[in-house]
Amino acid sequence: MLHSTLALSLLLIAVTSNLAMAIKKEKRAPQTLSRGWGDEITWVQTYEEGLYQAKKSNKPLMVIHHLEDCQYCQALKKAFAENEEIQEMAQNNFVMLNLMHETTDKNLSPDGQYVPRIMFVDPSLTVRADITGRYSNRLYTYEPQDIQFLIENMKKALRLIQTEL
């Protein structure tokens, strides 16, 4: 009886140990605020925090609206994360926020709630409706081939701070 209880206990320990190792292997790295858009970039967590940081730091807020299951968002994210110039400007010159949900600020959806959508808010907390992408039907969308255009718009957002504020 003692022998079978000991054998059963050892079997239970072995199964539990193997199960624990399997669970550890399946765990993914914790999700960061970057969500793959650039791990070296300092991201704010909420729109309200972004507005506060933009005003406090006198830097424009760049808001990226996207969804994880959107193929266009994923393609843009890849191009964005791989571009060194964008990553450097985003880290040093912008307050950065990426959202997978809509904000309550209707100024961030003047032509609809589509994704991907990138908008700029200046430190005076004004949504820059004059900094748009290439497309007339979705003013604030960018595609992977528009990365250079996005870089120019980021530079424009920085210039407008110096000339207008």
XYZ file of N, CA, C and O in Angstrom:
660
model
N 0.828 -1.193 0.000
C 0.000 0.000 0.000
C 0.870 1.254 0.000
O 0.627 2.176 -0.753
N 1.872 1.278 0.876
C 2.781 2.420 0.964
C 3.541 2.600 -0.350
O 3.741 3.707 -0.815
N 3.923 1.461 -0.930
C 4.676 1.491 -2.184
C 3.817 2.084 -3.312
O 4.284 2.929 -4.084
N 2.545 1.685 -3.414
C 1.669 2.214 -4.468
C 1.335 3.692 -4.239
O 1.228 4.470 -5.187
N 1.218 4.126 -2.986
C 0.973 5.535 -2.677
C 2.180 6.377 -3.069
O 2.040 7.458 -3.647
N 3.377 5.863 -2.801
C 4.604 6.569 -3.166
C 4.742 6.674 -4.684
O 5.072 7.723 -5.226
N 4.430 5.577 -5.382
C 4.514 5.565 -6.848
C 3.501 6.547 -7.443
O 3.817 7.283 -8.386
N 2.302 6.545 -6.890
C 1.275 7.470 -7.365
C 1.677 8.925 -7.117
O 1.492 9.787 -7.973
N 2.277 9.202 -5.980
C 2.742 10.557 -5.654
C 3.829 11.005 -6.616
O 3.824 12.147 -7.097
N 4.778 10.113 -6.906
C 5.852 10.449 -7.846
C 5.293 10.710 -9.250
O 5.735 11.628 -9.946
N 4.331 9.901 -9.660
C 3.699 10.092 -10.962
C 2.984 11.441 -11.026
O 3.091 12.182 -12.006
N 2.268 11.774 -9.961
C 1.565 13.050 -9.894
C 2.542 14.223 -9.953
O 2.307 15.206 -10.657
N 3.652 14.127 -9.269
C 4.681 15.178 -9.288
C 5.258 15.326 -10.687
O 5.439 16.431 -11.191
N 5.544 14.217 -11.353
C 6.114 14.259 -12.700
C 5.147 14.913 -13.685
O 5.533 15.750 -14.496
N 3.873 14.520 -13.625
C 2.867 15.093 -14.534
C 2.706 16.588 -14.273
O 2.665 17.398 -15.201
N 2.640 16.975 -13.017
C 2.496 18.387 -12.654
C 3.699 19.195 -13.132
O 3.550 20.294 -13.660
N 4.882 18.625 -12.973
C 6.107 19.310 -13.403
C 6.110 19.514 -14.912
O 6.429 20.598 -15.409
N 5.755 18.480 -15.665
C 5.705 18.596 -17.129
C 4.651 19.598 -17.576
O 4.846 20.352 -18.521
N 3.520 19.605 -16.909
C 2.457 20.553 -17.231
C 2.916 21.989 -16.971
O 2.676 22.882 -17.776
N 3.604 22.202 -15.878
C 4.109 23.538 -15.548
C 5.107 24.014 -16.601
O 5.090 25.173 -17.006
N 5.978 23.114 -17.062
C 6.949 23.493 -18.099
C 6.241 23.819 -19.413
O 6.607 24.742 -20.110
N 5.204 23.062 -19.756
C 4.449 23.325 -20.985
C 3.763 24.676 -20.911
O 3.733 25.432 -21.886
N 3.210 25.014 -19.756
C 2.544 26.304 -19.591
C 3.562 27.435 -19.712
O 3.299 28.447 -20.357
N 4.744 27.273 -19.138
C 5.777 28.305 -19.231
C 6.177 28.553 -20.669
O 6.390 29.671 -21.087
N 6.295 27.489 -21.473
C 6.695 27.623 -22.873
C 5.648 28.374 -23.682
O 5.956 29.076 -24.616
N 4.358 28.209 -23.342
C 3.282 28.845 -24.085
C 3.109 30.317 -23.744
O 2.508 31.048 -24.507
N 3.615 30.757 -22.616
C 3.449 32.155 -22.229
C 4.175 33.054 -23.220
O 5.307 32.812 -23.583
N 3.491 34.098 -23.652
C 4.088 35.073 -24.555
C 4.665 36.212 -23.738
O 4.292 36.414 -22.587
N 5.555 36.948 -24.374
C 6.103 38.129 -23.715
C 4.964 39.100 -23.453
O 4.017 39.183 -24.238
N 5.011 39.833 -22.356
C 3.926 40.774 -22.066
C 3.800 41.824 -23.166
O 4.785 42.267 -23.734
N 2.575 42.194 -23.462
C 2.303 43.200 -24.486
C 2.786 44.565 -24.005
O 2.455 44.991 -22.918
N 3.580 45.220 -24.812
C 4.032 46.562 -24.462
C 3.122 47.576 -25.135
O 2.342 47.234 -26.012
N 3.261 48.803 -24.746
C 2.459 49.858 -25.363
C 2.812 50.064 -26.827
O 2.036 50.643 -27.575
N 3.976 49.595 -27.251
C 4.375 49.781 -28.655
C 3.511 48.941 -29.592
O 3.292 49.325 -30.729
N 3.058 47.799 -29.132
C 2.244 46.884 -29.943
C 2.894 46.593 -31.292
O 2.222 46.365 -32.290
N 4.232 46.664 -31.325
C 4.965 46.350 -32.552
C 5.297 47.550 -33.423
O 5.947 47.408 -34.452
N 4.890 48.741 -33.034
C 5.150 49.936 -33.839
C 6.544 50.504 -33.583
O 6.988 51.380 -34.316
N 7.220 50.050 -32.556
C 8.574 50.532 -32.260
C 8.853 50.401 -30.774
O 8.361 51.212 -29.994
N 9.602 49.383 -30.417
C 9.852 49.110 -29.007
C 10.762 50.142 -28.337
O 10.767 50.258 -27.124
N 11.521 50.880 -29.106
C 12.422 51.886 -28.536
C 11.713 53.219 -28.299
O 12.243 54.109 -27.650
N 10.526 53.349 -28.838
C 9.750 54.584 -28.696
C 9.059 54.582 -27.340
O 8.564 53.558 -26.884
N 9.007 55.743 -26.710
C 8.245 55.892 -25.474
C 6.803 56.202 -25.858
O 6.540 57.222 -26.502
N 5.891 55.329 -25.479
C 4.481 55.467 -25.838
C 3.674 55.888 -24.617
O 3.933 55.426 -23.514
N 2.688 56.746 -24.838
C 1.756 57.071 -23.758
C 0.610 56.069 -23.821
O 0.367 55.448 -24.859
N -0.101 55.940 -22.727
C -1.116 54.911 -22.621
C -2.503 55.374 -23.073
O -3.264 54.589 -23.621
N -2.819 56.651 -22.862
C -4.161 57.141 -23.200
C -4.072 58.451 -23.982
O -3.046 59.142 -23.949
N -5.166 58.778 -24.631
C -5.245 60.038 -25.369
C -5.077 61.225 -24.422
O -4.351 62.173 -24.724
N -5.704 61.150 -23.268
C -5.615 62.240 -22.295
C -4.167 62.432 -21.833
O -3.692 63.555 -21.702
N -3.476 61.325 -21.575
C -2.060 61.413 -21.194
C -1.237 62.012 -22.334
O -0.334 62.815 -22.113
N -1.567 61.634 -23.566
C -0.866 62.177 -24.730
C -1.036 63.679 -24.853
O -0.091 64.405 -25.117
N -2.269 64.158 -24.644
C -2.527 65.599 -24.697
C -1.736 66.327 -23.611
O -1.127 67.373 -23.864
N -1.737 65.771 -22.411
C -1.001 66.378 -21.299
C 0.503 66.442 -21.617
O 1.134 67.486 -21.448
N 1.050 65.337 -22.110
C 2.485 65.296 -22.419
C 2.842 66.228 -23.584
O 3.897 66.851 -23.580
N 1.964 66.340 -24.566
C 2.216 67.235 -25.707
C 2.300 68.679 -25.230
O 3.210 69.422 -25.603
N 1.352 69.075 -24.399
C 1.337 70.446 -23.871
C 2.559 70.699 -22.989
O 3.229 71.722 -23.117
N 2.848 69.748 -22.125
C 3.959 69.883 -21.173
C 5.324 69.921 -21.881
O 6.189 70.708 -21.524
N 5.506 69.079 -22.896
C 6.807 68.957 -23.568
C 6.954 69.861 -24.787
O 8.033 69.958 -25.354
N 5.843 70.487 -25.213
C 5.810 71.298 -26.427
C 6.208 70.471 -27.664
O 6.900 70.942 -28.548
N 5.724 69.231 -27.692
C 5.938 68.345 -28.840
C 4.576 67.958 -29.401
O 3.595 67.863 -28.664
N 4.510 67.703 -30.707
C 3.236 67.251 -31.265
C 2.920 65.822 -30.817
O 3.822 65.018 -30.586
N 1.651 65.536 -30.702
C 1.168 64.196 -30.393
C 0.827 63.519 -31.716
O 0.109 64.077 -32.534
N 1.365 62.337 -31.925
C 1.058 61.550 -33.118
C 0.174 60.389 -32.667
O 0.584 59.587 -31.826
N -1.050 60.330 -33.190
C -2.015 59.308 -32.795
C -2.192 58.333 -33.954
O -2.578 58.729 -35.053
N -1.917 57.069 -33.682
C -2.072 56.008 -34.680
C -3.265 55.152 -34.267
O -3.247 54.535 -33.212
N -4.298 55.150 -35.091
C -5.458 54.276 -34.866
C -5.239 53.021 -35.703
O -4.962 53.120 -36.906
N -5.374 51.852 -35.090
C -5.167 50.597 -35.814
C -5.911 49.466 -35.114
O -6.418 49.635 -34.005
N -5.957 48.327 -35.782
C -6.531 47.115 -35.211
C -5.558 45.964 -35.454
O -4.893 45.918 -36.496
N -5.491 45.042 -34.518
C -4.561 43.916 -34.638
C -4.905 43.001 -35.803
O -4.024 42.432 -36.427
N -6.182 42.838 -36.112
C -6.573 41.897 -37.153
C -6.756 42.556 -38.528
O -7.313 41.960 -39.442
N -6.258 43.764 -38.686
C -6.370 44.487 -39.958
C -5.076 44.303 -40.762
O -4.002 44.706 -40.319
N -5.185 43.711 -41.937
C -3.996 43.447 -42.750
C -3.309 44.744 -43.196
O -2.080 44.794 -43.300
N -4.068 45.795 -43.421
C -3.481 47.067 -43.837
C -2.714 47.708 -42.682
O -1.649 48.299 -42.874
N -3.261 47.583 -41.479
C -2.586 48.085 -40.278
C -1.285 47.324 -40.050
O -0.245 47.919 -39.732
N -1.334 46.011 -40.221
C -0.146 45.191 -40.010
C 0.954 45.547 -41.011
O 2.131 45.632 -40.651
N 0.581 45.776 -42.248
C 1.565 46.144 -43.271
C 2.173 47.514 -42.959
O 3.396 47.701 -43.074
N 1.347 48.479 -42.561
C 1.850 49.802 -42.214
C 2.730 49.734 -40.972
O 3.786 50.372 -40.907
N 2.305 48.957 -39.984
C 3.087 48.797 -38.758
C 4.489 48.278 -39.070
O 5.481 48.778 -38.543
N 4.575 47.290 -39.945
C 5.867 46.706 -40.317
C 6.761 47.766 -40.966
O 7.932 47.932 -40.593
N 6.221 48.510 -41.914
C 6.989 49.559 -42.596
C 7.397 50.655 -41.611
O 8.529 51.154 -41.651
N 6.515 51.026 -40.724
C 6.763 52.061 -39.708
C 7.887 51.619 -38.767
O 8.820 52.366 -38.486
N 7.800 50.386 -38.286
C 8.777 49.874 -37.322
C 10.156 49.669 -37.946
O 11.172 49.777 -37.251
N 10.197 49.407 -39.235
C 11.478 49.147 -39.907
C 12.160 50.413 -40.391
O 13.332 50.375 -40.765
N 11.473 51.541 -40.394
C 12.057 52.773 -40.916
C 12.800 53.511 -39.805
O 12.192 54.008 -38.851
N 14.113 53.604 -39.942
C 14.948 54.213 -38.903
C 14.652 55.696 -38.700
O 14.668 56.191 -37.576
N 14.383 56.421 -39.775
C 14.115 57.856 -39.658
C 12.819 58.102 -38.873
O 12.770 58.974 -37.991
N 11.789 57.332 -39.181
C 10.524 57.467 -38.444
C 10.745 57.119 -36.977
O 10.280 57.833 -36.088
N 11.435 56.031 -36.724
C 11.656 55.597 -35.346
C 12.420 56.658 -34.553
O 12.070 56.959 -33.410
N 13.421 57.257 -35.163
C 14.225 58.281 -34.478
C 13.392 59.531 -34.202
O 13.410 60.066 -33.098
N 12.639 59.994 -35.205
C 11.800 61.179 -34.996
C 10.717 60.904 -33.959
O 10.436 61.748 -33.106
N 10.106 59.735 -34.034
C 9.041 59.388 -33.092
C 9.579 59.356 -31.662
O 8.915 59.837 -30.738
N 10.763 58.812 -31.476
C 11.345 58.711 -30.137
C 11.740 60.078 -29.581
O 11.535 60.360 -28.413
N 12.287 60.940 -30.433
C 12.885 62.180 -29.943
C 12.024 63.434 -30.078
O 12.235 64.382 -29.327
N 11.091 63.447 -31.030
C 10.403 64.699 -31.337
C 8.889 64.673 -31.170
O 8.239 65.697 -31.392
N 8.328 63.538 -30.819
C 6.882 63.406 -30.742
C 6.466 62.733 -29.437
O 7.215 61.965 -28.858
N 5.260 63.031 -29.034
C 4.571 62.228 -28.027
C 3.805 61.200 -28.853
O 3.091 61.562 -29.792
N 3.967 59.928 -28.530
C 3.427 58.864 -29.382
C 2.331 58.074 -28.673
O 2.465 57.707 -27.510
N 1.257 57.815 -29.432
C 0.138 57.029 -28.925
C -0.384 56.151 -30.045
O -0.610 56.629 -31.159
N -0.539 54.862 -29.762
C -1.251 54.025 -30.726
C -2.464 53.436 -30.038
O -2.408 52.989 -28.903
N -3.577 53.529 -30.714
C -4.876 53.136 -30.145
C -5.522 52.037 -30.974
O -5.514 52.104 -32.202
N -6.095 51.085 -30.267
C -6.881 50.049 -30.947
C -8.362 50.231 -30.651
O -9.143 49.301 -30.744
N -8.730 51.454 -30.253
C -10.130 51.802 -29.996
C -10.302 53.288 -30.298
O -9.321 54.031 -30.380
N -11.502 53.709 -30.469
C -11.761 55.113 -30.751
C -11.713 55.941 -29.476
O -12.005 55.452 -28.391
N -11.348 57.198 -29.618
C -11.372 58.118 -28.489
C -12.725 58.824 -28.463
O -13.497 58.723 -29.413
N -12.961 59.563 -27.413
C -14.205 60.336 -27.333
C -14.074 61.659 -28.079
O -15.049 62.355 -28.275
N -12.859 62.002 -28.510
C -12.624 63.249 -29.236
C -13.013 63.066 -30.703
O -12.300 62.430 -31.469
N -14.148 63.608 -31.070
C -14.653 63.457 -32.443
C -13.770 64.178 -33.462
O -13.877 63.936 -34.658
N -12.888 65.071 -32.997
C -11.953 65.727 -33.905
C -10.957 64.738 -34.502
O -10.331 65.026 -35.513
N -10.811 63.574 -33.863
C -9.887 62.561 -34.369
C -10.543 61.619 -35.379
O -9.927 60.669 -35.831
N -11.780 61.903 -35.740
C -12.448 61.113 -36.775
C -13.301 62.018 -37.667
O -14.480 61.760 -37.876
N -12.692 63.075 -38.218
C -13.487 64.024 -39.003
C -14.060 63.429 -40.284
O -15.086 63.887 -40.764
N -13.407 62.400 -40.826
C -13.914 61.802 -42.059
C -14.217 60.307 -41.877
O -14.230 59.546 -42.821
N -14.442 59.892 -40.641
C -14.821 58.506 -40.385
C -13.877 57.807 -39.422
O -12.810 58.319 -39.098
N -14.318 56.628 -39.007
C -13.532 55.847 -38.058
C -12.964 54.624 -38.761
O -13.411 53.507 -38.555
N -11.972 54.828 -39.598
C -11.330 53.753 -40.339
C -9.925 53.543 -39.785
O -9.403 54.357 -39.031
N -9.333 52.444 -40.160
C -7.948 52.152 -39.781
C -7.208 51.636 -41.001
O -7.838 51.060 -41.887
N -5.909 51.841 -41.065
C -5.112 52.666 -40.165
C -5.358 54.147 -40.420
O -5.687 54.558 -41.536
N -5.202 54.917 -39.383
C -5.403 56.368 -39.451
C -4.360 57.011 -38.551
O -4.212 56.616 -37.408
N -3.633 57.981 -39.081
C -2.604 58.686 -38.306
C -2.906 60.168 -38.341
O -3.052 60.765 -39.407
N -3.002 60.746 -37.135
C -3.302 62.166 -37.019
C -2.316 62.829 -36.070
O -1.719 62.163 -35.224
N -2.177 64.118 -36.228
C -1.267 64.900 -35.396
C -2.054 65.933 -34.592
O -2.990 66.535 -35.100
N -1.655 66.111 -33.352
C -2.247 67.116 -32.474
C -1.099 67.978 -31.982
O -0.116 67.463 -31.450
N -1.204 69.298 -32.171
C -0.089 70.153 -31.749
C -0.173 70.458 -30.251
O -1.189 70.170 -29.610
N 0.877 71.028 -29.676
C 0.893 71.295 -28.232
C -0.187 72.251 -27.735
O -0.458 72.301 -26.543
N -0.811 73.010 -28.647
C -1.937 73.859 -28.231
C -3.222 73.033 -28.172
O -4.296 73.567 -27.960
N -3.083 71.704 -28.386
C -4.159 70.716 -28.344
C -5.123 70.843 -29.515
O -6.298 70.497 -29.424
N -4.606 71.326 -30.638
C -5.378 71.448 -31.868
C -5.078 70.258 -32.771
O -3.911 69.989 -33.077
N -6.127 69.540 -33.196
C -5.953 68.452 -34.156
C -5.624 69.092 -35.497
O -6.348 69.978 -35.972
N -4.520 68.660 -36.094
C -4.048 69.269 -37.338
C -4.761 68.644 -38.537
O -4.328 67.653 -39.090
N -5.854 69.281 -38.944
C -6.617 68.820 -40.100
C -5.889 69.130 -41.400
O -6.270 68.631 -42.456
N -4.816 69.939 -41.317
C -4.055 70.302 -42.512
C -2.886 69.358 -42.764
O -2.133 69.553 -43.715
N -2.726 68.325 -41.947
C -1.675 67.332 -42.182
C -2.372 66.014 -42.494
O -2.838 65.306 -41.603
N -2.482 65.740 -43.784
C -3.236 64.575 -44.240
C -2.379 63.679 -45.117
O -1.313 64.073 -45.582
N -2.894 62.492 -45.354
C -2.240 61.546 -46.255
C -2.564 61.865 -47.707
O -3.040 62.951 -48.031
N -2.358 60.896 -48.563
C -2.512 61.075 -50.010
C -3.938 60.867 -50.537
O -4.219 61.163 -51.684
N -4.824 60.331 -49.752
C -6.087 59.842 -50.283
C -7.253 60.746 -49.919
O -7.430 61.087 -48.756
N -8.059 61.106 -50.906
C -9.166 62.033 -50.660
C -10.357 61.358 -49.982
O -11.143 62.016 -49.317
N -10.478 60.052 -50.117
C -11.611 59.362 -49.497
C -11.325 58.947 -48.051
O -12.240 58.665 -47.295
N -10.079 58.893 -47.654
C -9.648 58.586 -46.279
C -8.429 59.457 -46.012
O -7.300 59.040 -46.211
N -8.711 60.663 -45.547
C -7.681 61.695 -45.476
C -6.464 61.349 -44.631
O -5.366 61.812 -44.912
N -6.640 60.543 -43.599
C -5.555 60.339 -42.638
C -4.968 58.932 -42.691
O -4.298 58.499 -41.769
N -5.227 58.237 -43.787
C -4.671 56.893 -43.902
C -3.340 56.943 -44.647
O -3.078 57.861 -45.437
N -2.505 55.988 -44.322
C -1.216 55.816 -44.984
C -1.062 54.338 -45.291
O -1.541 53.489 -44.545
N -0.386 54.051 -46.388
C -0.073 52.685 -46.758
C 1.437 52.514 -46.662
O 2.166 53.514 -46.597
N 1.931 51.280 -46.660
C 3.381 51.075 -46.534
C 4.204 51.857 -47.568
O 5.268 52.390 -47.237
N 3.688 51.996 -48.773
C 4.418 52.747 -49.805
C 4.389 54.258 -49.569
O 5.064 55.014 -50.252
N 3.624 54.709 -48.576
C 3.516 56.138 -48.247
C 4.452 56.554 -47.113
O 4.319 57.656 -46.578
N 5.378 55.711 -46.740
C 6.250 55.996 -45.593
C 7.000 57.313 -45.774
O 7.093 58.111 -44.841
N 7.514 57.576 -46.960
C 8.232 58.833 -47.179
C 7.293 60.030 -47.028
O 7.679 61.065 -46.482
N 6.063 59.874 -47.460
C 5.060 60.928 -47.306
C 4.753 61.152 -45.821
O 4.613 62.288 -45.370
N 4.679 60.073 -45.057
C 4.462 60.181 -43.610
C 5.638 60.902 -42.952
O 5.441 61.759 -42.087
N 6.846 60.592 -43.373
C 8.029 61.284 -42.838
C 7.928 62.785 -43.112
O 8.189 63.606 -42.226
N 7.531 63.149 -44.312
C 7.378 64.570 -44.648
C 6.295 65.221 -43.786
O 6.443 66.366 -43.352
N 5.218 64.498 -43.517
C 4.167 65.048 -42.657
C 4.635 65.182 -41.210
O 4.238 66.119 -40.516
N 5.470 64.271 -40.758
C 6.035 64.397 -39.408
C 6.913 65.651 -39.332
O 6.832 66.423 -38.373
N 7.711 65.874 -40.365
C 8.556 67.075 -40.416
C 7.692 68.339 -40.484
O 8.016 69.347 -39.857
N 6.597 68.253 -41.224
C 5.679 69.398 -41.319
C 5.082 69.713 -39.950
O 4.991 70.885 -39.556
N 4.696 68.684 -39.205
C 4.137 68.892 -37.858
C 5.162 69.593 -36.970
O 4.809 70.481 -36.186
N 6.415 69.227 -37.100
C 7.471 69.865 -36.301
C 7.692 71.319 -36.728
O 7.879 72.201 -35.894
N 7.667 71.580 -38.039
C 7.840 72.951 -38.541
C 6.702 73.854 -38.090
O 6.922 75.012 -37.721
N 5.477 73.344 -38.128
C 4.319 74.162 -37.750
C 4.389 74.594 -36.299
O 3.934 75.695 -35.959
N 4.957 73.777 -35.455
C 5.113 74.179 -34.037
C 6.010 75.396 -33.942
O 5.726 76.339 -33.195
N 7.084 75.373 -34.720
C 8.047 76.485 -34.649
C 7.498 77.760 -35.285
O 7.793 78.849 -34.807
N 6.683 77.640 -36.316
C 6.208 78.839 -37.001
C 4.878 79.359 -36.457
O 4.610 80.542 -36.558
N 4.051 78.480 -35.912
C 2.708 78.892 -35.498
C 2.551 79.076 -33.997
O 1.668 79.774 -33.545
N 3.353 78.389 -33.204
C 3.134 78.439 -31.754
C 4.183 79.279 -31.071
O 5.267 79.447 -31.427
